[in-house]
Coordinates of C-alpha atoms and ligand atoms in Angstrom, one line a residue:
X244 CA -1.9 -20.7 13.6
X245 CA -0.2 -18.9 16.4
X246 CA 0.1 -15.1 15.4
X247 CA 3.1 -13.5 17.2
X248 CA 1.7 -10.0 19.1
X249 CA 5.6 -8.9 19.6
X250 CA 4.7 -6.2 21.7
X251 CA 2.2 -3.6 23.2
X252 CA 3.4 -0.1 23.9
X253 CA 4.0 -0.1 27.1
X254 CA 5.6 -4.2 26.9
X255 CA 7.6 -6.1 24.9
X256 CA 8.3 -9.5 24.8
X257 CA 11.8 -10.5 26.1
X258 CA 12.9 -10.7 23.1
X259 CA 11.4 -12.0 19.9
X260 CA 10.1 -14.8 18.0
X261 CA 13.1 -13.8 15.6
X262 CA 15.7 -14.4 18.2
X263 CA 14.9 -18.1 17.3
X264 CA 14.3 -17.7 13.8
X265 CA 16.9 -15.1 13.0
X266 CA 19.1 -17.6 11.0
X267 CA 16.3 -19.1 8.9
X268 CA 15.1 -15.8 7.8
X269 CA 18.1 -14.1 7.1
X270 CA 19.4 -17.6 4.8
X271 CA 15.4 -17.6 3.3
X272 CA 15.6 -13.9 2.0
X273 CA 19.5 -14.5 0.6
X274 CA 18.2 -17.1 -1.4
X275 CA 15.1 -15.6 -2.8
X276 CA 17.1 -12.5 -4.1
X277 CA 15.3 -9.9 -1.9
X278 CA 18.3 -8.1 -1.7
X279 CA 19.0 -7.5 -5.8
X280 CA 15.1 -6.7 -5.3
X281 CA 15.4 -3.9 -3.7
X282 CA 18.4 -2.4 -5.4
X283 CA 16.1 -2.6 -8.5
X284 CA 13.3 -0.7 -6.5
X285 CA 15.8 1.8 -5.3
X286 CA 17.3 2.3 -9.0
X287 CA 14.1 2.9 -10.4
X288 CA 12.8 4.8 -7.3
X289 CA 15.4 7.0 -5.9
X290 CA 15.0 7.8 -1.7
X291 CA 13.4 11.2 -1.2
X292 CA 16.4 12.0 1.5
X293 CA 19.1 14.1 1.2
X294 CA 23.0 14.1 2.9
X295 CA 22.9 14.0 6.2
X296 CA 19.5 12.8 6.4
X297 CA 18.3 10.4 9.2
X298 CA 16.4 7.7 8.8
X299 CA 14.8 5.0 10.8
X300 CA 14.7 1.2 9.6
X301 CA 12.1 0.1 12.0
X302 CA 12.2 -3.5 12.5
X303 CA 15.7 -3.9 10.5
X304 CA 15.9 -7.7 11.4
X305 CA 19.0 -9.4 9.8
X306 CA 19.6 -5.5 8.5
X307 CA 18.9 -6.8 4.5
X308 CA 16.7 -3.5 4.3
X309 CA 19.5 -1.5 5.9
X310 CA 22.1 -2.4 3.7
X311 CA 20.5 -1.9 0.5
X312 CA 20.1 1.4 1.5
X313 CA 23.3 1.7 2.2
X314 CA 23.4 0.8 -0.9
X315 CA 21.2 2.8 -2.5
X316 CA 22.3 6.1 -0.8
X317 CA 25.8 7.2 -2.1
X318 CA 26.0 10.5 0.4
X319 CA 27.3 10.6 4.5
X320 CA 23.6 9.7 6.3
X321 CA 22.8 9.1 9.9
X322 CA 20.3 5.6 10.0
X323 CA 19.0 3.9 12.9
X324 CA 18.7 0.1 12.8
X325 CA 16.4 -1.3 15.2
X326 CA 14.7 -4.5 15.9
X327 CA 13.1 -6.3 18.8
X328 CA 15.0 -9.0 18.5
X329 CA 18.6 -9.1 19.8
X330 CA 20.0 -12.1 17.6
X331 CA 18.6 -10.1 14.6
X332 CA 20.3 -7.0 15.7
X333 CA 23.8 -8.5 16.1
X334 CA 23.6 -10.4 12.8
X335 CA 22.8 -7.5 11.1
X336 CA 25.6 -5.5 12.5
X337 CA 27.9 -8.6 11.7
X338 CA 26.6 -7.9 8.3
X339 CA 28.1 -4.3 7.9
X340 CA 31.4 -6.2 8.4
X341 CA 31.7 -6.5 4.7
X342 CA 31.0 -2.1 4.4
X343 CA 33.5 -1.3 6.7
X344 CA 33.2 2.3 4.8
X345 CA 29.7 2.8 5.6
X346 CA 30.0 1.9 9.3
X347 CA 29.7 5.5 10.7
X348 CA 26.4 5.4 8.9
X349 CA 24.7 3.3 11.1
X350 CA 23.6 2.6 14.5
X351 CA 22.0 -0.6 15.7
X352 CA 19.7 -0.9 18.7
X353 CA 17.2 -3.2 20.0
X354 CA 13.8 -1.7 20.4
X355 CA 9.9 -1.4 20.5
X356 CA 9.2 0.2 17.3
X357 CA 5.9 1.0 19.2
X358 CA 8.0 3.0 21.8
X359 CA 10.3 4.5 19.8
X360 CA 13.6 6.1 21.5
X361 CA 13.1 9.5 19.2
X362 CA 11.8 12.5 20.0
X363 CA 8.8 14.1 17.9
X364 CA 9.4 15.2 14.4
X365 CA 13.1 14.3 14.3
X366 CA 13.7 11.7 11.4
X367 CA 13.8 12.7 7.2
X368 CA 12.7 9.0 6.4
X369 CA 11.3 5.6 8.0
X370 CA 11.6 2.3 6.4
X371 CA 9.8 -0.3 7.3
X372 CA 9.1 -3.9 5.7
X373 CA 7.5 -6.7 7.5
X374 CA 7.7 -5.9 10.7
X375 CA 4.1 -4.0 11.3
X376 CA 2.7 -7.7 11.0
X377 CA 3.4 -7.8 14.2
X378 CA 1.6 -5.1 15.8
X379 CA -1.9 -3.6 15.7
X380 CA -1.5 -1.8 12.3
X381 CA -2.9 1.3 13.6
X382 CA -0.2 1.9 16.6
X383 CA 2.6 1.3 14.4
X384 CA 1.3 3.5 12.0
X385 CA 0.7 6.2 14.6
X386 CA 4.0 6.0 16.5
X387 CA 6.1 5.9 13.1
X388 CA 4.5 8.7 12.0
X389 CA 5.2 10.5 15.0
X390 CA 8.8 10.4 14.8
X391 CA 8.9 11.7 11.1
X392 CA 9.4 15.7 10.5
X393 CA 6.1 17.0 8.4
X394 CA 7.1 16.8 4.8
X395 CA 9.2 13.4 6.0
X396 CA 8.7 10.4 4.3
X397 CA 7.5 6.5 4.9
X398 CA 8.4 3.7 2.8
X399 CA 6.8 0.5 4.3
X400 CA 6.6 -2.5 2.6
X401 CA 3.8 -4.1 3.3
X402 CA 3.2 -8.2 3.1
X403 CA 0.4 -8.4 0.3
X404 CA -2.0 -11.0 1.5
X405 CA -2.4 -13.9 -0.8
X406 CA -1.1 -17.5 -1.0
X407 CA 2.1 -17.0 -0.7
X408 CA 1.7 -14.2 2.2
X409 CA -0.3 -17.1 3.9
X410 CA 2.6 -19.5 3.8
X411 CA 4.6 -16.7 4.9
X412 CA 2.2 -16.1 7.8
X413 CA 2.9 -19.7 8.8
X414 CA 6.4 -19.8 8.4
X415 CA 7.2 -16.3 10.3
X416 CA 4.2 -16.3 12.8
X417 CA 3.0 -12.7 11.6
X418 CA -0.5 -11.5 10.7
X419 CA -0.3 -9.4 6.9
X420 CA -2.9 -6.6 7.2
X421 CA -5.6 -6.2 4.3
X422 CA -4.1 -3.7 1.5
X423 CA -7.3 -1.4 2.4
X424 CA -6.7 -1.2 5.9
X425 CA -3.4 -0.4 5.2
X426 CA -3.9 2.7 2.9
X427 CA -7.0 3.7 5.3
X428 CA -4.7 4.0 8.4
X429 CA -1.3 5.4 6.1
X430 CA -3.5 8.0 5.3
X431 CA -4.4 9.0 8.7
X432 CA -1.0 10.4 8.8
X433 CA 0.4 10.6 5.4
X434 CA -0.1 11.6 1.7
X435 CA 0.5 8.6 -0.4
X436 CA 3.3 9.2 -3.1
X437 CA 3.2 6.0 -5.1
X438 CA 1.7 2.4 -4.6
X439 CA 4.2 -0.6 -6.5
X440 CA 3.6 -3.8 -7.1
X441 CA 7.1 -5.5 -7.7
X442 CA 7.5 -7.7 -10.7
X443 CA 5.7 -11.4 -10.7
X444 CA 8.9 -12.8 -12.0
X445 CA 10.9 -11.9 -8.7
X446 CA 9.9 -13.6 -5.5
X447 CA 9.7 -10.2 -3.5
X448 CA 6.6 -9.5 -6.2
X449 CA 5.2 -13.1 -4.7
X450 CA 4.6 -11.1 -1.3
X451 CA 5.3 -7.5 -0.7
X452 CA 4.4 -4.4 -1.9
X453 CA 5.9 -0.7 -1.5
X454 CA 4.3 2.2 -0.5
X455 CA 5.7 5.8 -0.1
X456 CA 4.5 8.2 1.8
X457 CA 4.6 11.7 2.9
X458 CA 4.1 13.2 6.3
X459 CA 1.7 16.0 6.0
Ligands
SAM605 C1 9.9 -10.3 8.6 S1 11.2 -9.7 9.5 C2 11.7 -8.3 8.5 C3 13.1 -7.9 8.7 C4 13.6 -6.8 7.8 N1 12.8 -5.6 7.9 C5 13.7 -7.2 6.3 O1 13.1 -6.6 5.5 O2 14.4 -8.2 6.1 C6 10.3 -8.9 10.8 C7 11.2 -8.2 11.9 O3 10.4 -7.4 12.7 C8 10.8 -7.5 14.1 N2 9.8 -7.0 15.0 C9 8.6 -7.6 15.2 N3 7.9 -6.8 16.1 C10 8.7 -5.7 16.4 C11 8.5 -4.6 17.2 N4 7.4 -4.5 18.0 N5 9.5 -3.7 17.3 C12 10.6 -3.9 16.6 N6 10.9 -4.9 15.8 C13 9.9 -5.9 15.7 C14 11.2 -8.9 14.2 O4 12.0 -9.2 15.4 C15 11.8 -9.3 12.9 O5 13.2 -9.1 12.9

């Protein structure tokens, strides 16, 4: 299997992988009911952010993870959409079509999330799901944590390894990082705040994880 380095620091591919695949993921992760997923997470674990808070989904793809938080977050908030890929980014601001109320909330931009266009210290809260695949773990880690104010938060959700995170791996080209390596380098930078597992019985719990962390 071909694993899909998206980009070093200092280079990204023109592009992505995802600005072939957009379409397939986007129609892949309607159908499994990642969406109602998340709302669920979110219910039962509310944001640590409040109004005006601005936040980061790095790696937003389709922007499924962006508009359950908009979703989630009922207050005026300032979040950043990015993604690599150019296809994704445009389909996920189609997307916001249908929250023509929430539109002020967000701005979309393509982007290295290992180069990322913020300054030190500026964001409340990163989000992050299945995107760091793509990059050494450690230099994602490290340049997402640089962007977040101390006291800030992460919430990366992780694909667990496993045999549907293989076929995953196959179908999307990434590389899921071992769940030990992943704590080890979160807490480099961060205090964890809770580990979840997402219930067996929906197919996000076939795959991914959450973790939440703090900036210290
Ligand atoms: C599996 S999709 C996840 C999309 C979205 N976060 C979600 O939860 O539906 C991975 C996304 O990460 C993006 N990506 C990969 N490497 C990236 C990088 N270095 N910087 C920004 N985005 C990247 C891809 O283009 C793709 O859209």
């Amino acid at each position: 299997m071909e694993y899909v380095l998206t980009a070093t620091k200092t280079e990204a591919r023109a592009g992505s992988y995802y600005d072939r695949i957009a379409r397939l993921y986007d129609l892949t992760f309607k159908v499994n009911g990642y969406g109602r997923s998340l709302d669920q997470y979110f219910a039962n674990h509310p944001l640590p952010v409040s109004r005006g808070a601005r936040i980061l989904d790095a790696g937003c793809g389709t922007g499924l993870l962006t508009l359950a938080l908009l979703r989630a977050i009922r207050f005026p908030v300032s979040i950043t959409a990015l993604d690599l890929s150019s296809t994704s980014v445009a389909a996920a601001r189609k997307s916001l079509y249908y929250s023509p109320g929430r539109k002020r909330d967000v701005t979309f931009t393509q982007g290295n999330l290992l180069c990322l266009p913020f300054a030190d210290e500026s964001l409340d809260l990163v989000v992050t799901a299945g995107a760091l695949e793509y990059v050494p773990l450690a230099d994602g880690l490290t340049e997402l944590a640089r962007v977040i104010a101390p006291g800030g938060h992460l919430l990366h959700l992780p694909v667990h390894p496993g045999l549907i995170g293989v076929f995953l791996e196959i179908l999307f080209r990434f590389k899921s990082h071992p769940p030990k390596e992943v704590k080890d380098k979160t807490e480099r930078h961060f205090r964890i705040v809770h580990q979840y597992r997402f219930p067996r019985r929906e197919a996000i719990g076939w795959s991914k994880t959450a973790i939440l962390a703090q900036k210290v």
